[in-house]
PDB file of C-alpha atoms in Angstrom:
ATOM      1  CA  MET A   1      14.632  80.480-165.972  1.00  0.00           C
ATOM      2  CA  TYR A   2      16.881  83.241-167.248  1.00  0.00           C
ATOM      3  CA  PRO A   3      20.407  81.905-167.842  1.00  0.00           C
ATOM      4  CA  VAL A   4      21.181  85.037-169.878  1.00  0.00           C
ATOM      5  CA  LEU A   5      19.782  88.179-168.287  1.00  0.00           C
ATOM      6  CA  PHE A   6      20.701  90.658-171.024  1.00  0.00           C
ATOM      7  CA  ARG A   7      23.387  91.509-173.547  1.00  0.00           C
ATOM      8  CA  VAL A   8      26.002  94.249-173.508  1.00  0.00           C
ATOM      9  CA  PHE A   9      27.491  95.058-176.910  1.00  0.00           C
ATOM     10  CA  GLY A  10      26.179  91.707-178.112  1.00  0.00           C
ATOM     11  CA  LEU A  11      27.865  89.757-175.298  1.00  0.00           C
ATOM     12  CA  PRO A  12      25.602  87.747-172.975  1.00  0.00           C
ATOM     13  CA  VAL A  13      25.493  88.581-169.274  1.00  0.00           C
ATOM     14  CA  HIS A  14      24.818  85.266-167.564  1.00  0.00           C
ATOM     15  CA  SER A  15      22.678  85.305-164.425  1.00  0.00           C
ATOM     16  CA  TYR A  16      24.926  82.980-162.420  1.00  0.00           C
ATOM     17  CA  GLY A  17      28.094  84.873-163.317  1.00  0.00           C
ATOM     18  CA  LEU A  18      26.472  88.201-162.458  1.00  0.00           C
ATOM     19  CA  MET A  19      25.262  86.893-159.099  1.00  0.00           C
ATOM     20  CA  LEU A  20      28.764  85.556-158.354  1.00  0.00           C
ATOM     21  CA  ALA A  21      30.239  88.959-159.187  1.00  0.00           C
ATOM     22  CA  ILE A  22      27.669  90.691-156.960  1.00  0.00           C
ATOM     23  CA  ALA A  23      28.428  88.216-154.153  1.00  0.00           C
ATOM     24  CA  PHE A  24      32.165  88.945-154.318  1.00  0.00           C
ATOM     25  CA  GLY A  25      31.537  92.696-154.564  1.00  0.00           C
ATOM     26  CA  VAL A  26      29.189  92.843-151.588  1.00  0.00           C
ATOM     27  CA  GLY A  27      31.499  90.596-149.575  1.00  0.00           C
ATOM     28  CA  ALA A  28      34.494  92.788-150.427  1.00  0.00           C
ATOM     29  CA  LEU A  29      32.728  95.961-149.304  1.00  0.00           C
ATOM     30  CA  ILE A  30      31.635  94.445-146.006  1.00  0.00           C
ATOM     31  CA  LEU A  31      35.041  92.832-145.428  1.00  0.00           C
ATOM     32  CA  ARG A  32      36.742  96.170-146.023  1.00  0.00           C
ATOM     33  CA  ARG A  33      34.659  97.755-143.278  1.00  0.00           C
ATOM     34  CA  LEU A  34      35.207  94.868-140.855  1.00  0.00           C
ATOM     35  CA  ALA A  35      38.931  94.759-141.611  1.00  0.00           C
ATOM     36  CA  ARG A  36      39.320  98.488-140.919  1.00  0.00           C
ATOM     37  CA  GLN A  37      37.748  97.976-137.503  1.00  0.00           C
ATOM     38  CA  ALA A  38      40.254  95.155-136.922  1.00  0.00           C
ATOM     39  CA  ARG A  39      43.129  97.377-138.143  1.00  0.00           C
ATOM     40  CA  ILE A  40      43.811  95.251-141.213  1.00  0.00           C
ATOM     41  CA  SER A  41      45.020  97.223-144.232  1.00  0.00           C
ATOM     42  CA  ASP A  42      42.897  97.902-147.293  1.00  0.00           C
ATOM     43  CA  ASP A  43      45.737  96.484-149.408  1.00  0.00           C
ATOM     44  CA  CYS A  44      45.399  93.157-147.622  1.00  0.00           C
ATOM     45  CA  VAL A  45      41.637  93.125-148.196  1.00  0.00           C
ATOM     46  CA  VAL A  46      41.933  93.983-151.889  1.00  0.00           C
ATOM     47  CA  ASP A  47      44.606  91.333-152.430  1.00  0.00           C
ATOM     48  CA  LEU A  48      42.616  88.799-150.415  1.00  0.00           C
ATOM     49  CA  VAL A  49      39.438  89.354-152.427  1.00  0.00           C
ATOM     50  CA  LEU A  50      41.173  89.305-155.809  1.00  0.00           C
ATOM     51  CA  TRP A  51      43.316  86.246-155.114  1.00  0.00           C
ATOM     52  CA  ALA A  52      40.503  84.384-153.342  1.00  0.00           C
ATOM     53  CA  CYS A  53      38.243  85.063-156.331  1.00  0.00           C
ATOM     54  CA  LEU A  54      40.852  83.737-158.751  1.00  0.00           C
ATOM     55  CA  GLY A  55      41.599  80.746-156.501  1.00  0.00           C
ATOM     56  CA  ALA A  56      37.884  80.018-156.182  1.00  0.00           C
ATOM     57  CA  ILE A  57      37.339  80.028-159.935  1.00  0.00           C
ATOM     58  CA  ILE A  58      40.341  77.781-160.576  1.00  0.00           C
ATOM     59  CA  GLY A  59      39.438  75.434-157.705  1.00  0.00           C
ATOM     60  CA  ALA A  60      35.780  75.271-158.747  1.00  0.00           C
ATOM     61  CA  ARG A  61      36.622  74.391-162.318  1.00  0.00           C
ATOM     62  CA  LEU A  62      39.394  71.956-161.382  1.00  0.00           C
ATOM     63  CA  LEU A  63      37.226  69.932-159.004  1.00  0.00           C
ATOM     64  CA  PHE A  64      34.335  69.913-161.484  1.00  0.00           C
ATOM     65  CA  VAL A  65      36.640  68.547-164.177  1.00  0.00           C
ATOM     66  CA  LEU A  66      37.996  65.897-161.794  1.00  0.00           C
ATOM     67  CA  LEU A  67      34.474  64.844-160.813  1.00  0.00           C
ATOM     68  CA  GLU A  68      33.492  64.590-164.494  1.00  0.00           C
ATOM     69  CA  TRP A  69      36.784  63.099-165.674  1.00  0.00           C
ATOM     70  CA  GLU A  70      35.096  60.341-167.676  1.00  0.00           C
ATOM     71  CA  TYR A  71      33.553  63.001-169.928  1.00  0.00           C
ATOM     72  CA  TYR A  72      36.666  65.193-170.163  1.00  0.00           C
ATOM     73  CA  SER A  73      38.940  62.272-170.962  1.00  0.00           C
ATOM     74  CA  GLN A  74      36.832  61.797-174.106  1.00  0.00           C
ATOM     75  CA  TYR A  75      36.521  65.529-174.922  1.00  0.00           C
ATOM     76  CA  PRO A  76      39.720  67.220-173.696  1.00  0.00           C
ATOM     77  CA  GLU A  77      39.010  70.311-175.814  1.00  0.00           C
ATOM     78  CA  GLN A  78      36.147  71.032-173.391  1.00  0.00           C
ATOM     79  CA  LEU A  79      38.472  71.310-170.375  1.00  0.00           C
ATOM     80  CA  ILE A  80      38.474  75.106-170.380  1.00  0.00           C
ATOM     81  CA  SER A  81      35.114  75.619-172.072  1.00  0.00           C
ATOM     82  CA  VAL A  82      33.146  78.591-170.829  1.00  0.00           C
ATOM     83  CA  SER A  83      30.707  78.700-173.733  1.00  0.00           C
ATOM     84  CA  GLY A  84      28.026  76.587-172.096  1.00  0.00           C
ATOM     85  CA  GLY A  85      28.552  73.685-174.501  1.00  0.00           C
ATOM     86  CA  GLY A  86      29.311  70.231-173.158  1.00  0.00           C
ATOM     87  CA  LEU A  87      29.997  70.292-169.430  1.00  0.00           C
ATOM     88  CA  SER A  88      31.036  73.831-168.544  1.00  0.00           C
ATOM     89  CA  GLY A  89      30.319  73.795-164.820  1.00  0.00           C
ATOM     90  CA  LEU A  90      31.896  74.694-161.527  1.00  0.00           C
ATOM     91  CA  SER A  91      32.047  72.910-158.171  1.00  0.00           C
ATOM     92  CA  PHE A  92      31.122  74.877-155.031  1.00  0.00           C
ATOM     93  CA  HIS A  93      33.417  72.774-152.853  1.00  0.00           C
ATOM     94  CA  GLY A  94      36.340  73.234-155.221  1.00  0.00           C
ATOM     95  CA  GLY A  95      35.685  76.977-155.168  1.00  0.00           C
ATOM     96  CA  VAL A  96      35.802  77.082-151.375  1.00  0.00           C
ATOM     97  CA  ILE A  97      39.019  75.056-151.290  1.00  0.00           C
ATOM     98  CA  GLY A  98      40.687  77.196-153.962  1.00  0.00           C
ATOM     99  CA  GLY A  99      39.552  80.430-152.332  1.00  0.00           C
ATOM    100  CA  VAL A 100      40.751  79.343-148.895  1.00  0.00           C
ATOM    101  CA  VAL A 101      44.164  78.278-150.182  1.00  0.00           C
ATOM    102  CA  ALA A 102      44.634  81.578-152.031  1.00  0.00           C
ATOM    103  CA  GLY A 103      43.356  83.518-149.011  1.00  0.00           C
ATOM    104  CA  LEU A 104      45.764  81.772-146.661  1.00  0.00           C
ATOM    105  CA  LEU A 105      48.686  82.704-148.894  1.00  0.00           C
ATOM    106  CA  VAL A 106      47.590  86.360-148.906  1.00  0.00           C
ATOM    107  CA  VAL A 107      47.066  86.700-145.148  1.00  0.00           C
ATOM    108  CA  ARG A 108      50.382  84.966-144.526  1.00  0.00           C
ATOM    109  CA  ARG A 109      52.079  87.513-146.800  1.00  0.00           C
ATOM    110  CA  TYR A 110      50.528  90.379-144.824  1.00  0.00           C
ATOM    111  CA  GLY A 111      51.209  88.809-141.438  1.00  0.00           C
ATOM    112  CA  VAL A 112      47.528  88.641-140.521  1.00  0.00           C
ATOM    113  CA  ASN A 113      46.350  85.877-138.196  1.00  0.00           C
ATOM    114  CA  PRO A 114      44.461  83.488-140.506  1.00  0.00           C
ATOM    115  CA  TRP A 115      41.986  82.539-137.772  1.00  0.00           C
ATOM    116  CA  HIS A 116      41.158  86.188-137.197  1.00  0.00           C
ATOM    117  CA  MET A 117      40.573  86.669-140.922  1.00  0.00           C
ATOM    118  CA  ALA A 118      38.479  83.485-141.015  1.00  0.00           C
ATOM    119  CA  ASP A 119      36.244  84.965-138.302  1.00  0.00           C
ATOM    120  CA  LEU A 120      35.699  88.018-140.498  1.00  0.00           C
ATOM    121  CA  VAL A 121      35.173  86.096-143.735  1.00  0.00           C
ATOM    122  CA  ALA A 122      33.013  83.147-142.588  1.00  0.00           C
ATOM    123  CA  PRO A 123      29.709  85.034-142.361  1.00  0.00           C
ATOM    124  CA  LEU A 124      30.464  86.686-145.696  1.00  0.00           C
ATOM    125  CA  LEU A 125      30.910  83.276-147.286  1.00  0.00           C
ATOM    126  CA  ALA A 126      27.362  82.431-146.191  1.00  0.00           C
ATOM    127  CA  LEU A 127      26.071  85.738-147.593  1.00  0.00           C
ATOM    128  CA  GLY A 128      27.913  85.220-150.877  1.00  0.00           C
ATOM    129  CA  THR A 129      26.667  81.660-151.199  1.00  0.00           C
ATOM    130  CA  GLY A 130      23.112  82.887-150.691  1.00  0.00           C
ATOM    131  CA  ILE A 131      23.510  85.477-153.435  1.00  0.00           C
ATOM    132  CA  ALA A 132      25.127  82.943-155.781  1.00  0.00           C
ATOM    133  CA  ARG A 133      22.336  80.420-155.180  1.00  0.00           C
ATOM    134  CA  PHE A 134      19.851  83.015-156.397  1.00  0.00           C
ATOM    135  CA  GLY A 135      21.933  82.916-159.579  1.00  0.00           C
ATOM    136  CA  CYS A 136      21.377  79.148-159.631  1.00  0.00           C
ATOM    137  CA  LEU A 137      17.632  79.733-159.572  1.00  0.00           C
ATOM    138  CA  LEU A 138      17.863  82.159-162.487  1.00  0.00           C
ATOM    139  CA  ASN A 139      20.201  79.816-164.362  1.00  0.00           C
ATOM    140  CA  GLY A 140      17.944  76.795-163.878  1.00  0.00           C
ATOM    141  CA  CYS A 141      20.561  74.609-162.218  1.00  0.00           C
ATOM    142  CA  CYS A 142      20.779  72.994-158.779  1.00  0.00           C
ATOM    143  CA  TYR A 143      17.097  72.060-158.926  1.00  0.00           C
ATOM    144  CA  GLY A 144      15.519  69.692-156.430  1.00  0.00           C
ATOM    145  CA  TYR A 145      13.515  66.510-156.581  1.00  0.00           C
ATOM    146  CA  VAL A 146      10.100  66.275-158.179  1.00  0.00           C
ATOM    147  CA  SER A 147       7.558  67.381-155.598  1.00  0.00           C
ATOM    148  CA  ARG A 148       3.900  68.166-155.057  1.00  0.00           C
ATOM    149  CA  VAL A 149       4.409  70.879-152.438  1.00  0.00           C
ATOM    150  CA  PRO A 150       2.503  74.065-153.350  1.00  0.00           C
ATOM    151  CA  TRP A 151       5.689  76.097-153.838  1.00  0.00           C
ATOM    152  CA  ALA A 152       7.316  73.616-156.262  1.00  0.00           C
ATOM    153  CA  PHE A 153       7.789  74.835-159.817  1.00  0.00           C
ATOM    154  CA  PRO A 154       8.973  73.372-163.107  1.00  0.00           C
ATOM    155  CA  CYS A 155      12.598  73.496-164.151  1.00  0.00           C
ATOM    156  CA  ALA A 156      12.731  73.974-167.906  1.00  0.00           C
ATOM    157  CA  ALA A 157      16.337  72.753-168.003  1.00  0.00           C
ATOM    158  CA  VAL A 158      15.205  69.225-167.111  1.00  0.00           C
ATOM    159  CA  ASP A 159      11.502  68.678-167.707  1.00  0.00           C
ATOM    160  CA  SER A 160       8.167  70.297-166.938  1.00  0.00           C
ATOM    161  CA  LEU A 161       7.594  68.514-163.625  1.00  0.00           C
ATOM    162  CA  PRO A 162       7.315  70.678-160.489  1.00  0.00           C
ATOM    163  CA  ARG A 163      10.431  70.443-158.338  1.00  0.00           C
ATOM    164  CA  HIS A 164      11.588  71.619-154.933  1.00  0.00           C
ATOM    165  CA  PRO A 165      13.221  75.058-155.272  1.00  0.00           C
ATOM    166  CA  THR A 166      16.394  73.940-153.501  1.00  0.00           C
ATOM    167  CA  GLN A 167      18.139  77.084-154.720  1.00  0.00           C
ATOM    168  CA  LEU A 168      15.697  79.176-152.682  1.00  0.00           C
ATOM    169  CA  TYR A 169      16.121  76.916-149.655  1.00  0.00           C
ATOM    170  CA  ALA A 170      19.858  77.544-149.904  1.00  0.00           C
ATOM    171  CA  VAL A 171      19.313  81.315-150.262  1.00  0.00           C
ATOM    172  CA  VAL A 172      17.168  81.434-147.123  1.00  0.00           C
ATOM    173  CA  GLY A 173      19.446  79.097-145.145  1.00  0.00           C
ATOM    174  CA  ASN A 174      22.600  81.024-146.030  1.00  0.00           C
ATOM    175  CA  LEU A 175      21.002  84.384-145.255  1.00  0.00           C
ATOM    176  CA  LEU A 176      19.919  83.040-141.856  1.00  0.00           C
ATOM    177  CA  ILE A 177      23.472  81.857-141.179  1.00  0.00           C
ATOM    178  CA  PHE A 178      24.803  85.269-142.203  1.00  0.00           C
ATOM    179  CA  ALA A 179      22.288  87.069-139.961  1.00  0.00           C
ATOM    180  CA  TRP A 180      23.105  84.825-137.010  1.00  0.00           C
TER     181      TRP A 180
END
């Protein structure tokens, strides 16, 4: 597992964060092309991506904190922790909810039909999730159950027992959804 891929000026570049950034970047580039074909302005796409990204981060953190409220009620200083200490996680479902809410506000502002934009964005969400799940593999999170299948491998974050690579299952599944 490689939670930190490398350092830039002494600052760690985390694998999951980098994969999330790549997912948003790739999605933005593809959405820009699709939106142009649908005669949706570049300004709308840029605003949509930026606000959806911010909404996703806030929603992901907020839902994670709510799900782990017992811990955070005891350690409130950890509420906005991004250092990796304590519980510094994100919730996928909260990210989707936050991103959708922010996206709806943007498309409403630009007068774009939200269902039309959803048709453009939905496959990109699958692509982005696949890219982000590769970050989960590198980070050592989202591991599966202990298994004896030949492709199982140990997850150092938990123990040395071989586990299902559920992150890779999610990568493959999301890429198939995107391709379809």
